[in-house]
Tab-separated table of C-alpha atoms in Angstrom:
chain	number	residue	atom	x	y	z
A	1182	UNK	CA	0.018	104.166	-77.538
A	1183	UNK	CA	1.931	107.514	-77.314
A	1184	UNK	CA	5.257	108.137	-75.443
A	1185	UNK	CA	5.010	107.864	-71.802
A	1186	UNK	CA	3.602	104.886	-70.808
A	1187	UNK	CA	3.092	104.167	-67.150
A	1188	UNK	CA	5.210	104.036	-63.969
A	1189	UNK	CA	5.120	103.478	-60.884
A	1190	UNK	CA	6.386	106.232	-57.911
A	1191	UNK	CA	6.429	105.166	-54.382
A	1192	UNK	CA	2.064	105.137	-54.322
A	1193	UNK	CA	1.499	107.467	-57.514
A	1194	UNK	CA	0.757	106.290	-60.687
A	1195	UNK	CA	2.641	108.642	-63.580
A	1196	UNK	CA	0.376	108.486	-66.791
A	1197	UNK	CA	2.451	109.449	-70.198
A	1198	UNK	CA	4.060	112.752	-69.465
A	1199	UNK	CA	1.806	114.745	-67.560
A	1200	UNK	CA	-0.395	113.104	-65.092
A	1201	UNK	CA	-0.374	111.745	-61.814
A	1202	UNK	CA	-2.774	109.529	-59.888
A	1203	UNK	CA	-2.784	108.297	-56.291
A	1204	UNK	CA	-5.504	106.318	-54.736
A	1205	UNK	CA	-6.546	107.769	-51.468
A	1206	UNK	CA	-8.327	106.322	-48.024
A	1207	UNK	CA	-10.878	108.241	-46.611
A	1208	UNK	CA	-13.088	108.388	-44.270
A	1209	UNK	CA	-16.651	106.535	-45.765
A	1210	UNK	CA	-19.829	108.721	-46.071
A	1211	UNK	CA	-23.140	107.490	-44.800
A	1212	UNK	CA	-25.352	106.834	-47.926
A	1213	UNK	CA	-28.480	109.590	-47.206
A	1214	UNK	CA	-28.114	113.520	-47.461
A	1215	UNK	CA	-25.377	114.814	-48.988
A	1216	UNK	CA	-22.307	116.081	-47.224
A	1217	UNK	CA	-18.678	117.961	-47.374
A	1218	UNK	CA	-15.300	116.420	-48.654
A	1219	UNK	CA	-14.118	114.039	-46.510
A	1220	UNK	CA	-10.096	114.049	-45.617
A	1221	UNK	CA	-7.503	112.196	-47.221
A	1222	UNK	CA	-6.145	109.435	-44.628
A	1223	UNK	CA	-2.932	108.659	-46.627
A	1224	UNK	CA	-2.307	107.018	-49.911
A	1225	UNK	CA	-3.163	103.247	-50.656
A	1226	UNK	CA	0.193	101.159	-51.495
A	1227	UNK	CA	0.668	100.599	-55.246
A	1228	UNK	CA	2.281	97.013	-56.252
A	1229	UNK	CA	2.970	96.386	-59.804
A	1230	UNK	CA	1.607	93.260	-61.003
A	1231	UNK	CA	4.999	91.933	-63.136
A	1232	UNK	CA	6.228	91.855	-59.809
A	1233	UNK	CA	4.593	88.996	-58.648
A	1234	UNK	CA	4.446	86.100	-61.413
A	1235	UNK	CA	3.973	83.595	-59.138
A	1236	UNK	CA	1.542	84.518	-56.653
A	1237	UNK	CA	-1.206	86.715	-58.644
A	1238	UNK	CA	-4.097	85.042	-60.338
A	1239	UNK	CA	-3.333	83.758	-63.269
A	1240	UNK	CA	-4.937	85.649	-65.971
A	1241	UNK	CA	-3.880	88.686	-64.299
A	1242	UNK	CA	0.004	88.925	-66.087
A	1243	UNK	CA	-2.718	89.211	-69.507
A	1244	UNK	CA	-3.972	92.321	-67.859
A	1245	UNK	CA	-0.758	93.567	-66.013
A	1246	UNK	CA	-1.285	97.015	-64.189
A	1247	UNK	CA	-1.083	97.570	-60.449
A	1248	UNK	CA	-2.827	96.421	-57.760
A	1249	UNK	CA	-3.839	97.670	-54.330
A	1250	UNK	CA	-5.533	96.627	-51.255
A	1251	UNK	CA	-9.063	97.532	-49.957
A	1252	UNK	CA	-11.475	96.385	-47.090
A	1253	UNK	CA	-14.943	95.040	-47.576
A	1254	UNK	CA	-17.044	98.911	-48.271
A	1255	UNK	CA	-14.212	100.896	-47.831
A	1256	UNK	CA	-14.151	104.116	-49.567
A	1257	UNK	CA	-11.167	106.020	-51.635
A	1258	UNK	CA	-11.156	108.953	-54.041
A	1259	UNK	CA	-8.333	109.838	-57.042
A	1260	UNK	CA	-6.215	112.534	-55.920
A	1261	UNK	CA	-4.396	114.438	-59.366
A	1262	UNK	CA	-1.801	116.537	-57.246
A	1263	UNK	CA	1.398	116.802	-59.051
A	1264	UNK	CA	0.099	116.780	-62.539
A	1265	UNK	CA	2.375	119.007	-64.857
A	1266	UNK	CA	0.331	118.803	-67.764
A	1267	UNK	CA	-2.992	118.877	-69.204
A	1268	UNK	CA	-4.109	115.483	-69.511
A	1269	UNK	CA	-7.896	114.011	-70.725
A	1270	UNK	CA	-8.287	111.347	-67.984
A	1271	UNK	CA	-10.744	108.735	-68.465
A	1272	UNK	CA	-11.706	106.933	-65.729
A	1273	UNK	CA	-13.394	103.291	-65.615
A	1274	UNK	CA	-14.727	101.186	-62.797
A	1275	UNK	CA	-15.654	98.072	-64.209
A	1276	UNK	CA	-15.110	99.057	-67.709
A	1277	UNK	CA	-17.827	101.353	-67.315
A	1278	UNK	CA	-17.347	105.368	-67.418
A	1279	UNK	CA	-17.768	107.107	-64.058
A	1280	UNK	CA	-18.391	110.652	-65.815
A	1281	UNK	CA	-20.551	109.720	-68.470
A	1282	UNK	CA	-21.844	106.068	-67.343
A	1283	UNK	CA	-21.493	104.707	-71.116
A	1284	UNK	CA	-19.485	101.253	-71.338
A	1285	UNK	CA	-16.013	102.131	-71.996
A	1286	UNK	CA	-14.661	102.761	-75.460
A	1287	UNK	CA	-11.087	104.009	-75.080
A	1288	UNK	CA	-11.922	106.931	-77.105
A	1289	UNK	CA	-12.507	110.504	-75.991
A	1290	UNK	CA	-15.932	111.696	-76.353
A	1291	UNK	CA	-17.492	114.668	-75.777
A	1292	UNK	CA	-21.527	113.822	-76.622
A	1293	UNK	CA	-21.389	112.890	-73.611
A	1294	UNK	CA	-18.142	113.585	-71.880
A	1295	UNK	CA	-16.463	110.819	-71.208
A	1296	UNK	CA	-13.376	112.284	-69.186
A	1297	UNK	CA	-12.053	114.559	-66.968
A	1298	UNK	CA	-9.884	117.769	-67.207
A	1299	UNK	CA	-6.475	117.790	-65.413
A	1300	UNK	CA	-5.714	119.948	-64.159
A	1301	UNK	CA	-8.723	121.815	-63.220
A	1302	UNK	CA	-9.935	118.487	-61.579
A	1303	UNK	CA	-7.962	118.187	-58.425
A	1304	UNK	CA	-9.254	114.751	-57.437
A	1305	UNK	CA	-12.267	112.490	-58.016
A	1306	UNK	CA	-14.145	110.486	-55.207
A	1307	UNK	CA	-17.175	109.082	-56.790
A	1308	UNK	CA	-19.503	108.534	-60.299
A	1309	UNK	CA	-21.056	111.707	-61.617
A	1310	UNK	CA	-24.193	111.160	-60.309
A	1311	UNK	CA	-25.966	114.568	-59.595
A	1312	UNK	CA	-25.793	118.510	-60.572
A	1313	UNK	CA	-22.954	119.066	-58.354
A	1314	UNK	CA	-22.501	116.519	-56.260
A	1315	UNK	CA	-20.886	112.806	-56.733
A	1316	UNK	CA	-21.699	109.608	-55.342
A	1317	UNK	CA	-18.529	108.114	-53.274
A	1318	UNK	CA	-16.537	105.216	-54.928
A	1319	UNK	CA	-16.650	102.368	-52.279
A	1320	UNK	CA	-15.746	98.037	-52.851
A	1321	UNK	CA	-17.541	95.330	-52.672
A	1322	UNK	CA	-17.014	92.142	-54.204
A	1323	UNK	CA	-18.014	91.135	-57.391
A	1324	UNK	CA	-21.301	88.843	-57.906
A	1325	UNK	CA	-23.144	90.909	-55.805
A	1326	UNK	CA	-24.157	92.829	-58.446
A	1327	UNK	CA	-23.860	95.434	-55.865
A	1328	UNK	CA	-21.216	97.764	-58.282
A	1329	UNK	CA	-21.060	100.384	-60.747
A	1330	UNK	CA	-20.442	97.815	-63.445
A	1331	UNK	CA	-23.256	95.114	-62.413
A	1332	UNK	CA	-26.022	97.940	-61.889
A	1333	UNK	CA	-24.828	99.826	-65.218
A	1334	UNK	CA	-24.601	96.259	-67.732
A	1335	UNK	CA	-25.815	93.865	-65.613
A	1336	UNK	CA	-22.959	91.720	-65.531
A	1337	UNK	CA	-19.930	91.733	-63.345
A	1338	UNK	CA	-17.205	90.021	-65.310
A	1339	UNK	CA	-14.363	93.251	-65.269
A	1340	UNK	CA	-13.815	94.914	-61.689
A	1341	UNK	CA	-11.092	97.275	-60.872
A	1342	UNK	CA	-10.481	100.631	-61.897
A	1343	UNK	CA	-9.193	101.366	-65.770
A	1344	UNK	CA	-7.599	104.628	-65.948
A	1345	UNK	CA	-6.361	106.032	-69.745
A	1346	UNK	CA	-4.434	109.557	-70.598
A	1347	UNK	CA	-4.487	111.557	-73.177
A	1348	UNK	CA	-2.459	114.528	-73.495
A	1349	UNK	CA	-2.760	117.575	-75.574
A	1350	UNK	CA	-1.798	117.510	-79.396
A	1351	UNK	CA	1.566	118.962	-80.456
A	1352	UNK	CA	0.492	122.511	-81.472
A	1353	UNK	CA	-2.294	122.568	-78.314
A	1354	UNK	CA	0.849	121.935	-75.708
A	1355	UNK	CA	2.910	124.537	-77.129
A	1356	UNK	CA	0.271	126.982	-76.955
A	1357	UNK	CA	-0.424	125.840	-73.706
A	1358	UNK	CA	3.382	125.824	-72.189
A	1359	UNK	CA	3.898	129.048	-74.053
A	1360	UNK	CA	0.968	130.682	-71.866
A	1361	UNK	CA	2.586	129.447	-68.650
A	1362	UNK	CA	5.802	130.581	-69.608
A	1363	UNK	CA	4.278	134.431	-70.005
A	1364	UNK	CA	1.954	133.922	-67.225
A	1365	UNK	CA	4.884	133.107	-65.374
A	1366	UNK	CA	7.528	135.460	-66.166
A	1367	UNK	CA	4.364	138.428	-65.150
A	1368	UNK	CA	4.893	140.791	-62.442
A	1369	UNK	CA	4.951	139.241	-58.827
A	1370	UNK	CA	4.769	135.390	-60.723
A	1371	UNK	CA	8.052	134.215	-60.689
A	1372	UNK	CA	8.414	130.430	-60.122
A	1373	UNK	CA	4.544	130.549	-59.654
A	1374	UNK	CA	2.761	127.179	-60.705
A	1375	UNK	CA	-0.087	127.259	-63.178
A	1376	UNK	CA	-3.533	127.497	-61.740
A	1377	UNK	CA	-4.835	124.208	-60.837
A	1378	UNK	CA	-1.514	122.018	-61.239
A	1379	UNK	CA	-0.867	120.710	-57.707
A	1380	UNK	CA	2.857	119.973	-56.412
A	1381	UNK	CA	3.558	115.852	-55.900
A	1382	UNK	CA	1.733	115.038	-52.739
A	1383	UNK	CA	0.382	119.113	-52.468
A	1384	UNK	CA	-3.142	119.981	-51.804
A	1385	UNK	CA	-4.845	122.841	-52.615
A	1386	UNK	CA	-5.783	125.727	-50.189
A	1387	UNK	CA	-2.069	126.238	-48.675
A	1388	UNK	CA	-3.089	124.384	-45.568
A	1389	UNK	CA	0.528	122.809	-43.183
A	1390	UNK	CA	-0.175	119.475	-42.362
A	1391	UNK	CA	-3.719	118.387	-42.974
A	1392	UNK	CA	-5.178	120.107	-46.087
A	1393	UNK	CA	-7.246	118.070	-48.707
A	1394	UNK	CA	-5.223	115.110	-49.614
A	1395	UNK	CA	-2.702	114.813	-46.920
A	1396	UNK	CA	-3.572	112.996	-43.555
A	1397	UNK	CA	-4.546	114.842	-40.503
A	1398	UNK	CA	-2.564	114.546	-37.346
A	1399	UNK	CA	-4.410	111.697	-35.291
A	1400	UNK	CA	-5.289	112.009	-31.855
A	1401	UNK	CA	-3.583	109.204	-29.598
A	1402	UNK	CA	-6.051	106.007	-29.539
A	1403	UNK	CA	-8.141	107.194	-32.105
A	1404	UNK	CA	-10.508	104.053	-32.657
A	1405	UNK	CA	-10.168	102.366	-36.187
A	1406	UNK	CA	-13.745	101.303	-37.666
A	1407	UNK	CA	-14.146	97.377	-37.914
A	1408	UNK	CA	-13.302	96.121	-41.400
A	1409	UNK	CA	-17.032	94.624	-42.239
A	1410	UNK	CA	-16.971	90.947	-43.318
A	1411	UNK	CA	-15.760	89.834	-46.842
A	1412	UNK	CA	-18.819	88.004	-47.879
A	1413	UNK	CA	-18.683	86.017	-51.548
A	1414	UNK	CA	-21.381	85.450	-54.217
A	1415	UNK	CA	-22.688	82.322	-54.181
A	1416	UNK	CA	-21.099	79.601	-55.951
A	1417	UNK	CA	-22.140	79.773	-59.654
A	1418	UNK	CA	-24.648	82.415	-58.428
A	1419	UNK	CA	-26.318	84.722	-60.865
A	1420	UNK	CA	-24.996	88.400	-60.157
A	1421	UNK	CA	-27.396	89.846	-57.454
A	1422	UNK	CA	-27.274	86.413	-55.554
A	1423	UNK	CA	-26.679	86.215	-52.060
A	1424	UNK	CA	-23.711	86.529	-50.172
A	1425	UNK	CA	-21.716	83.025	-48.909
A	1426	UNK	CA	-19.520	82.930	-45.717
A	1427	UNK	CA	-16.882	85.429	-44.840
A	1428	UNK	CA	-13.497	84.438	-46.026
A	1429	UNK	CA	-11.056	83.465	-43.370
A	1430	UNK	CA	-7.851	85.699	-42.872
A	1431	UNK	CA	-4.707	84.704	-43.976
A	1432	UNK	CA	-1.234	84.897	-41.995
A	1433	UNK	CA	1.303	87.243	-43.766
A	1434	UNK	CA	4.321	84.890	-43.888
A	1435	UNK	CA	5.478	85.917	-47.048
A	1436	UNK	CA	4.208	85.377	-50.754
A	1437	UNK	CA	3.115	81.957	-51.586
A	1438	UNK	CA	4.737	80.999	-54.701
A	1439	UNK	CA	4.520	77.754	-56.178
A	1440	UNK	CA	7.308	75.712	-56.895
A	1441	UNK	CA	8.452	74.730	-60.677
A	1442	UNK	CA	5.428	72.806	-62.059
A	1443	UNK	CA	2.906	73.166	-59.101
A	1444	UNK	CA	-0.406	74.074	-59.322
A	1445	UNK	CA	-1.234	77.954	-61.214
A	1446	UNK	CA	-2.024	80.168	-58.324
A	1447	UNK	CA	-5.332	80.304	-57.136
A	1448	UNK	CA	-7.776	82.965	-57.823
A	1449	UNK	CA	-8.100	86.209	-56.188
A	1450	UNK	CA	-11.647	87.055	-55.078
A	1451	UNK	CA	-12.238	89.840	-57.552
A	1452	UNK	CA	-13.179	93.324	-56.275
A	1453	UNK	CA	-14.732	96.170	-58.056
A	1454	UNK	CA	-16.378	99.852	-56.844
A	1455	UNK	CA	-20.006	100.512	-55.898
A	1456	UNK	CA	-21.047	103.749	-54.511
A	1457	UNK	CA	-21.895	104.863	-51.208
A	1458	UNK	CA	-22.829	108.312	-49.826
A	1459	UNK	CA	-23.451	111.583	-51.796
A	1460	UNK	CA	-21.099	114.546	-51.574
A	1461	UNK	CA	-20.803	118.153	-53.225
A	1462	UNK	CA	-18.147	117.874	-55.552
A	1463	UNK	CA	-18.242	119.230	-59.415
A	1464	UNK	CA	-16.889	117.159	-62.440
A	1465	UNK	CA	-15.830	120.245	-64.522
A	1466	UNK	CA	-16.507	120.325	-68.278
A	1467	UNK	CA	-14.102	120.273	-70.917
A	1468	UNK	CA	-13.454	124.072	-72.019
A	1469	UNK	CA	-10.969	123.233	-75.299
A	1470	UNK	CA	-11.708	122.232	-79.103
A	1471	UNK	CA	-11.676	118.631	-79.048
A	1472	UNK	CA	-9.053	119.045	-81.807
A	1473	UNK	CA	-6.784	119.561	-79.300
A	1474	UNK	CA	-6.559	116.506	-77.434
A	1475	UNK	CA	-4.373	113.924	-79.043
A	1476	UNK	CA	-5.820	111.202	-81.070
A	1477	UNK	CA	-3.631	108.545	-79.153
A	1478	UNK	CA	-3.662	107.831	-75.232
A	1479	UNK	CA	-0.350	108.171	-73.903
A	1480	UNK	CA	-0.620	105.568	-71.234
A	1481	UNK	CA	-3.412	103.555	-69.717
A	1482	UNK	CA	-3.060	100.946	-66.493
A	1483	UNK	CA	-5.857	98.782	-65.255
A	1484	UNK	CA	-5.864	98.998	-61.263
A	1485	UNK	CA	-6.472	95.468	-59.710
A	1486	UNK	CA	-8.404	95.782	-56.223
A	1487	UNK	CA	-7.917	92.857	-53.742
A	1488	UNK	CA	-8.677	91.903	-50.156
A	1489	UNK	CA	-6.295	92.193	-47.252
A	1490	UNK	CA	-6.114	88.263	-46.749
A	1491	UNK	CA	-5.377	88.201	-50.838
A	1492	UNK	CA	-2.536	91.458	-50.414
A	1493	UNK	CA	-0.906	89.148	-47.994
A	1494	UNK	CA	-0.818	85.964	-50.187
A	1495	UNK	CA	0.620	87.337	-52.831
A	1496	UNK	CA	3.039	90.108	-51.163
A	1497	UNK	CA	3.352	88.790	-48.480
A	1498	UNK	CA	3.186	92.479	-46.870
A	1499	UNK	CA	0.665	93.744	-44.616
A	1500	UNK	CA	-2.169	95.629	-45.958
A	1501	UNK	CA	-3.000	99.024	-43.789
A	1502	UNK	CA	-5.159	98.971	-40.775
A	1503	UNK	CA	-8.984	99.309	-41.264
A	1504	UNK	CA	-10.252	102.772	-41.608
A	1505	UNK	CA	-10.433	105.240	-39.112
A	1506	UNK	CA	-14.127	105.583	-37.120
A	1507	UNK	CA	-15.990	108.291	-38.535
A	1508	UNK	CA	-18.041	109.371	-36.013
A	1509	UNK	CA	-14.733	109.480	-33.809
A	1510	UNK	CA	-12.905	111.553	-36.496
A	1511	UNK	CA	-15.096	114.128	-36.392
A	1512	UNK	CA	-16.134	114.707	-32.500
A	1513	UNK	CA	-11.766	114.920	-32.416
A	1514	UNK	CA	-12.561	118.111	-34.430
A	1515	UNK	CA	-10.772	117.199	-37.360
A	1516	UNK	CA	-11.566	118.566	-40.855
A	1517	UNK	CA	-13.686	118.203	-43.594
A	1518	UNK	CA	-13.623	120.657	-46.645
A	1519	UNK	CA	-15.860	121.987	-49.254
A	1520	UNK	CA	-14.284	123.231	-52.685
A	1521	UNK	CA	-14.995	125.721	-55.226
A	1522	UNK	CA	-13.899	126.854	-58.650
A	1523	UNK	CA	-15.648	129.946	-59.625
A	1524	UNK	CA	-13.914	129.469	-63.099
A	1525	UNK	CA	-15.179	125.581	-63.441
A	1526	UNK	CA	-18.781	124.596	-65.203
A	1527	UNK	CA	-20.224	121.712	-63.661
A	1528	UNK	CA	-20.548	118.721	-65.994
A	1529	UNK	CA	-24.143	118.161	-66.246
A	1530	UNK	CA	-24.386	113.952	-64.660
A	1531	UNK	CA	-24.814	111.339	-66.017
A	1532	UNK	CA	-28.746	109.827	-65.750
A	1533	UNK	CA	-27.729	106.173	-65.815
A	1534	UNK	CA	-25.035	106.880	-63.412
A	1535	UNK	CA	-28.039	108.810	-61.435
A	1536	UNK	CA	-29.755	105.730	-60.771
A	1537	UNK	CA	-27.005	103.363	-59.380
A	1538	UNK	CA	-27.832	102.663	-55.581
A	1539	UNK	CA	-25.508	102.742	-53.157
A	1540	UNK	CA	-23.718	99.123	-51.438
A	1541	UNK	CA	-26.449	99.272	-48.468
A	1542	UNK	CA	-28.972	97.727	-50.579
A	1543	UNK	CA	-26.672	94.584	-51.176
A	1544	UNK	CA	-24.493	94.459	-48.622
A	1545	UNK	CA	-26.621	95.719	-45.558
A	1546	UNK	CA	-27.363	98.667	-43.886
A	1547	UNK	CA	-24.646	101.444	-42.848
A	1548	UNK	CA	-25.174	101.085	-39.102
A	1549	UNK	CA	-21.942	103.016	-38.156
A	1550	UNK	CA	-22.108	105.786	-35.943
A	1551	UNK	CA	-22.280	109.246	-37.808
A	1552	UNK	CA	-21.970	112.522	-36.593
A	1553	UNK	CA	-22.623	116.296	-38.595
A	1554	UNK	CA	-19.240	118.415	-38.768
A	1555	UNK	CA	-19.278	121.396	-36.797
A	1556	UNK	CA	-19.325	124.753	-39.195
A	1557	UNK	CA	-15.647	125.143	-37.695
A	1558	UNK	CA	-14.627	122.130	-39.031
A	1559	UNK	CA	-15.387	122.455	-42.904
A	1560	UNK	CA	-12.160	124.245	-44.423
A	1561	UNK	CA	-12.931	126.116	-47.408
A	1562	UNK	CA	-10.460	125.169	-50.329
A	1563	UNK	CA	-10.008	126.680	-54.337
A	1564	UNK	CA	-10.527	130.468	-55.172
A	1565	UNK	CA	-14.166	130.536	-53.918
A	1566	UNK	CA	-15.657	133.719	-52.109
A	1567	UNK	CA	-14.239	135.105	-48.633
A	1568	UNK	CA	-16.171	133.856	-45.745
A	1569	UNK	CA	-18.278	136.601	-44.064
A	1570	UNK	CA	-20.557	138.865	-45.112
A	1571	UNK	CA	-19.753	141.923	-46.704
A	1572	UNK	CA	-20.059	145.761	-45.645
A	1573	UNK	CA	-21.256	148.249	-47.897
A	1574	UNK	CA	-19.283	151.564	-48.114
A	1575	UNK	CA	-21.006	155.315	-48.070
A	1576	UNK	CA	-20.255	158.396	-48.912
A	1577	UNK	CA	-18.486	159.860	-46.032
């Protein structure tokens, strides 16, 4: 493992030298049609798992990593604002790839491409599924079979969300800082930031308060959506088996550690990412030699997903409310936004990550209420064209 390693900021994860990761809520798409980028609703809280030795499962201090709590189908997408650095990022779910859909290997590959470009991706909410488009990362419990990883191998025996950096070689990152250091010194560019590479917490687009990535202002008594029940496989039940009664929540009175030769802690019902809705968003394709890249990760982190009752048995912290309503997001008039790099080529997706079928067909129907943005309400975002049409000039 290169230099760097992995820490933890407040919510961000900070991968080797250059990258940064935060885990975002969002508002969850309905699984037919295919439909704009939904908002960021503020960063899920980041717990290291060293922390708590005597509360997580027990094979999890093997593992170590982060963990991070997450309701029944809720949805969340990878923001990248604030990396400094170009970074290959591969990104598992389940130990499976969700840009090429191969099992992972830990090694950079470009037959397929097995990673994505940071800076020039600002965020990623879902597999690469379809030219253009993504399908939205969203939990469910494993045993289901119901996620990326039990569709893809048939087996659900990982969960969570593996994330590994690689940053450029040593001659490839001088080249590269030298370019921003003459691209920066150019007329009108002083103290400008390098395409792409997005301030901590930023979002691109300029937008004050609300862009892509930072939570919208809420109107008072805006509903929250009802967390759906946390059903569990079967017991002993082959993956695809049916569900078992809902858990029941748990009182947040603190961590429950176990006292000097007690019982190990019990085990966390183990969470992993399906997919729900389609949206247009572009995994971009690596533009570099693949020379360049480093042979060595600089940092990798697996990212342990639990349930709110679990968050509070082992933090003994509150987990955030349930999501916000959809439907009532959008009749408030708040935004949704589409994004375009006219210097990006889309990756082409992945087939086998093409056929995985979204939570619905596992978990039940998406029954919440849905309603279309208005054209108002989509806020452009990147360096795409100028809205409006435009006027031709004449010879007068």
């Amino acid at each position: 493992m290169g230099k760097g390693g992995v820490r933890v900021e407040g919510n961000a994860l900070l991968l080797g030298e250059g990258a940064q990761v935060r885990f975002m809520r969002t508002l969850r798409l309905p699984e037919t049609g295919t439909h704009n980028l939904p908002p960021g609703l503020g960063e899920f809280p980041l717990r290291r798992v060293e922390d708590y030795p005597d509360t997580v499962p027990a094979d999890w201090p093997a593992k170590g990593g982060v963990m991070l709590p997450v309701y029944l189908r809720e949805a969340m997408w990878l923001s990248f604002g604030g990396t400094r650095e170009p970074t290959a990022l591969q990104v598992g779910v389940g130990k499976v790839c969700a840009v090429s859909g191969e099992r992972w290997t830990g090694v950079l590959g470009r037959r397929p491409q097995n990673y994505l470009v940071l800076p020039r991706q600002p965020w990623l909410d879902g597999i690469n599924s379809g030219t253009g488009t993504v399908r939205q990362f969203v939990a469910v419990p494993l045993g289901l079979g119901a996620t990326v990883e039990g569709q893809v191998t048939g087996e659900e025996t990982v969960g969570g969300v593996q994330l590994q950096a690689f940053p450029l070689g040593a001659k490839a990152l001088e080249r590269w800082r030298e370019e921003e250091r003459a691209r920066a010194a150019g007329p009108g560019r002083a103290g400008a930031v390098p395409y792409g590479i997005l301030p901590p917490g930023g979002h691109p687009g300029g937008h004050a308060g609300g862009g892509y990535g930072a939570a919208p202002a809420m109107p008072p008594g805006m509903p929250m959506a009802m967390p759906a029940p946390m059903a569990a496989p079967a017991p002993g039940g082959p993956v695809g088996g049916p569900p078992g009664a809902p858990a029941a929540p748990a009182a947040a009175t603190g961590p429950e550690r176990r006292s000097s030769g007690g019982p190990a802690p019990q085990a966390a019902r183990a969470m992993g990412l399906g997919v729900g809705g389609s949206m247009r968003q572009e995994v971009y394709r690596d533009d570099r030699k693949a020379k360049d890249w480093a042979a060595e990760p600089a940092a990798r982190v697996f990212i342990h997903l639990v349930t709110p009752p679990e968050w509070r048995r082992i933090t003994g912290e509150e987990p955030p409310p349930s999501p916000v309503d959809r439907a009532a997001y959008t009749k408030a008039g708040l935004p949704w936004f589409d994004y375009y790099d006219e210097d990006g080529a889309d990756l082409a997706p992945s087939g086998t990550l093409g056929q995985v079928q979204p939570v619905g067909e596992w978990v039940g129907a998406d029954e919440a209420p849905w309603a279309e943005p208005a054209p108002g309400q989509v806020a452009p975002l990147g360096n795409g064209p100028r809205p409006g049409k435009p006027v031709q000039d004449g010879d007068w």
